[in-house]
GROMACS .gro file of C-alpha atoms in nm:
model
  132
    1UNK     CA    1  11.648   9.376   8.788
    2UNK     CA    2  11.512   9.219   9.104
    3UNK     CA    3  11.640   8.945   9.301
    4UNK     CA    4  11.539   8.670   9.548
    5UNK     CA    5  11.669   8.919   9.837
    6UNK     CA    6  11.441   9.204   9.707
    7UNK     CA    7  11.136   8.920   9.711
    8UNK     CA    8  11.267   8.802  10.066
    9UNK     CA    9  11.232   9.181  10.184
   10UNK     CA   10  10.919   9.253  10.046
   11UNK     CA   11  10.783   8.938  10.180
   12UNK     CA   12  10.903   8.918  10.546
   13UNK     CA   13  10.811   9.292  10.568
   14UNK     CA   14  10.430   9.183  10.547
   15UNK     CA   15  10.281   9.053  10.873
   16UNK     CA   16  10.241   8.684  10.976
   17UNK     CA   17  10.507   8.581  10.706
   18UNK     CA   18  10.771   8.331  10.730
   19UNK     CA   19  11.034   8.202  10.531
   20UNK     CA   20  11.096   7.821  10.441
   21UNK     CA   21  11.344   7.610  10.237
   22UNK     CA   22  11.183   7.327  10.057
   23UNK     CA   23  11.340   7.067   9.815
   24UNK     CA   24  11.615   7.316   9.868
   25UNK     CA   25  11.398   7.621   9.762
   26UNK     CA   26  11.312   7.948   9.924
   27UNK     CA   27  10.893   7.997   9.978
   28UNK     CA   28  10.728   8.270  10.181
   29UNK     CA   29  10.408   8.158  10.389
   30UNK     CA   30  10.160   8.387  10.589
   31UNK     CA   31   9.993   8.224  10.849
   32UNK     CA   32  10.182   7.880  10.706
   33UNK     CA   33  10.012   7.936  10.336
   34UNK     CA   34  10.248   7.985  10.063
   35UNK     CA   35  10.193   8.292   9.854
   36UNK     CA   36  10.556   8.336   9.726
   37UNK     CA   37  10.855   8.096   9.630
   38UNK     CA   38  11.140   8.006   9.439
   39UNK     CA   39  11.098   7.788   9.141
   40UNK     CA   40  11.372   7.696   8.969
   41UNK     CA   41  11.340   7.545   8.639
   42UNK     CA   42  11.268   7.138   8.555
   43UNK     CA   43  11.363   6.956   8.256
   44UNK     CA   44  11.006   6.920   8.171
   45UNK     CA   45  10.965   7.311   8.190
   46UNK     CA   46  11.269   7.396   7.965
   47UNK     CA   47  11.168   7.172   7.745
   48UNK     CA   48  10.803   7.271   7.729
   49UNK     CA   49  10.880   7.622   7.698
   50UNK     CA   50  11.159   7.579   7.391
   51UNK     CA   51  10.909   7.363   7.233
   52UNK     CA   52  10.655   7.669   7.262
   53UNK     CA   53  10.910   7.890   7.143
   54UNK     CA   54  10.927   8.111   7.498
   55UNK     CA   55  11.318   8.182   7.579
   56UNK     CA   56  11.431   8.036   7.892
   57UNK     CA   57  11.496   8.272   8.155
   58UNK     CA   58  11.851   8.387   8.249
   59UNK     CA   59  11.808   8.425   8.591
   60UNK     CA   60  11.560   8.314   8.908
   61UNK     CA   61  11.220   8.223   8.865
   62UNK     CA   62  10.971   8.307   9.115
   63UNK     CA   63  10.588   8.111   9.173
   64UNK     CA   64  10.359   8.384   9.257
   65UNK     CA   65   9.969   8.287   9.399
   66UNK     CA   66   9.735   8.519   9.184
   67UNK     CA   67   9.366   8.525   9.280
   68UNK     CA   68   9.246   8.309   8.984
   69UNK     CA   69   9.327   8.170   8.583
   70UNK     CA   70   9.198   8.472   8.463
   71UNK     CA   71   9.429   8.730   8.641
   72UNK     CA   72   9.720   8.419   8.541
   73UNK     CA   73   9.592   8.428   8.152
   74UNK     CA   74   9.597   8.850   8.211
   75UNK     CA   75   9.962   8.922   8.288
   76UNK     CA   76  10.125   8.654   8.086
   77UNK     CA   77   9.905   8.820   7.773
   78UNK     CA   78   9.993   9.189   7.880
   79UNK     CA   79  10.342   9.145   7.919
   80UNK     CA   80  10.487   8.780   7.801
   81UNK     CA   81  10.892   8.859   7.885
   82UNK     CA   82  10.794   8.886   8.259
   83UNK     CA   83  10.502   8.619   8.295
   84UNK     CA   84  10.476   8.291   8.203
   85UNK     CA   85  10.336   7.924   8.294
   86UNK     CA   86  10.417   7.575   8.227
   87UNK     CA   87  10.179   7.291   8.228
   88UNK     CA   88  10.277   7.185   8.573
   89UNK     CA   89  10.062   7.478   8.686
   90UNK     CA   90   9.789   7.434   8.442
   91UNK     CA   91   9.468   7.462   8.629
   92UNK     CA   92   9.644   7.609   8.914
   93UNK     CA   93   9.598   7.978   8.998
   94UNK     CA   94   9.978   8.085   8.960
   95UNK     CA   95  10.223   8.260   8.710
   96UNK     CA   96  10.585   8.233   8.722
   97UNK     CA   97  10.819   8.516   8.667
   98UNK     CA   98  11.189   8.638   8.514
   99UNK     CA   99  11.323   8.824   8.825
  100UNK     CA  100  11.557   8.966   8.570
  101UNK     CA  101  11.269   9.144   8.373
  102UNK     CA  102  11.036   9.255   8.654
  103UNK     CA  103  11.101   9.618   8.793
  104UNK     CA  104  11.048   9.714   9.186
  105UNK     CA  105  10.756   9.864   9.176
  106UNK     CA  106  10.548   9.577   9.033
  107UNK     CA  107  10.738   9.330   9.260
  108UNK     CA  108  10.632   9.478   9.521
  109UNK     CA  109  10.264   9.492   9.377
  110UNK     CA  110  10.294   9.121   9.285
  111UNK     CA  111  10.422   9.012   9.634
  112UNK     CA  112  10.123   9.240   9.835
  113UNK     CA  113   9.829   9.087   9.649
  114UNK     CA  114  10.036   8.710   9.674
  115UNK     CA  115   9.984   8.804  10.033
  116UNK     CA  116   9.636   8.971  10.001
  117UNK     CA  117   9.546   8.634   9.864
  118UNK     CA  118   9.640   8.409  10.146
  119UNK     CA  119   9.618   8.600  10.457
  120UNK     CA  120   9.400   8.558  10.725
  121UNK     CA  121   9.109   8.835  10.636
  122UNK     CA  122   9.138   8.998  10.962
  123UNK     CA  123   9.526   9.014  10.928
  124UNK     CA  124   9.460   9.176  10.566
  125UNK     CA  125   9.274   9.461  10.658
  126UNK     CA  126   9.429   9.542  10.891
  127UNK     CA  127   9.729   9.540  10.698
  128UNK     CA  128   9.541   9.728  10.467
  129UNK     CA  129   9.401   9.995  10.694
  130UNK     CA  130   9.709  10.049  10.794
  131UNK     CA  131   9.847  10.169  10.450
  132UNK     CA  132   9.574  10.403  10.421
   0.00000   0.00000   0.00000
């Protein structure tokens, strides 16, 4: 079970990235682009999501930046108790996630190509050369 901590590690260990409370909120920024954050739950969402039939989640939700619908429409389909959206982020390319249900090895994956996404390019391969 993962945890906001674990996503604030992961996060702050990647270069350029800051942390930043907003409407009371934890998001993670590289080179001040969001790629990470905490999204709690709205009315709106619970609602949408019991009208779908999708349980709520028991714990912390986390907005992750994926690089586009498709890769969005891909992890909700492969695994549905870890992914899902609401229509506030129709159109948008993000997925939100069940801390609870996502293990440490694909948070970490999640997090690095959040980052990948919104880095600077030069920052990113370096990042990525470094790795090799």
């Amino acid at each position: 079970m993962a945890t906001l901590d674990d996503v604030r590690a992961l996060a702050l260990a990647l270069p350029r990235t800051d942390e930043k409370v907003s409407w009371g909120s934890a998001h993670w920024r590289v080179s001040s682009k969001g790629f990470v954050w905490e999204r709690p739950l709205r009315r709106a969402d619970e609602a949408h999501l019991e009208a779908a039939g999708v349980p709520l989640p028991d714990g912390d939700v986390l907005g992750v930046r994926v690089a586009d619908e498709g890769v969005k429409a891909a992890l909700i389909a492969d695994d549905p108790a870890v992914y899902f959206t609401t229509p506030h982020f129709d159109g948008y390319p993000a997925v939100l996630v069940r801390l609870e249900r996502i293990g440490a090895d694909e948070l970490r994956e999640l997090v690095e190509e959040a980052w990948l996404q919104r880095a600077p390019k030069t920052v990113a391969a370096a990042w990525l050369a470094g790795k090799s």
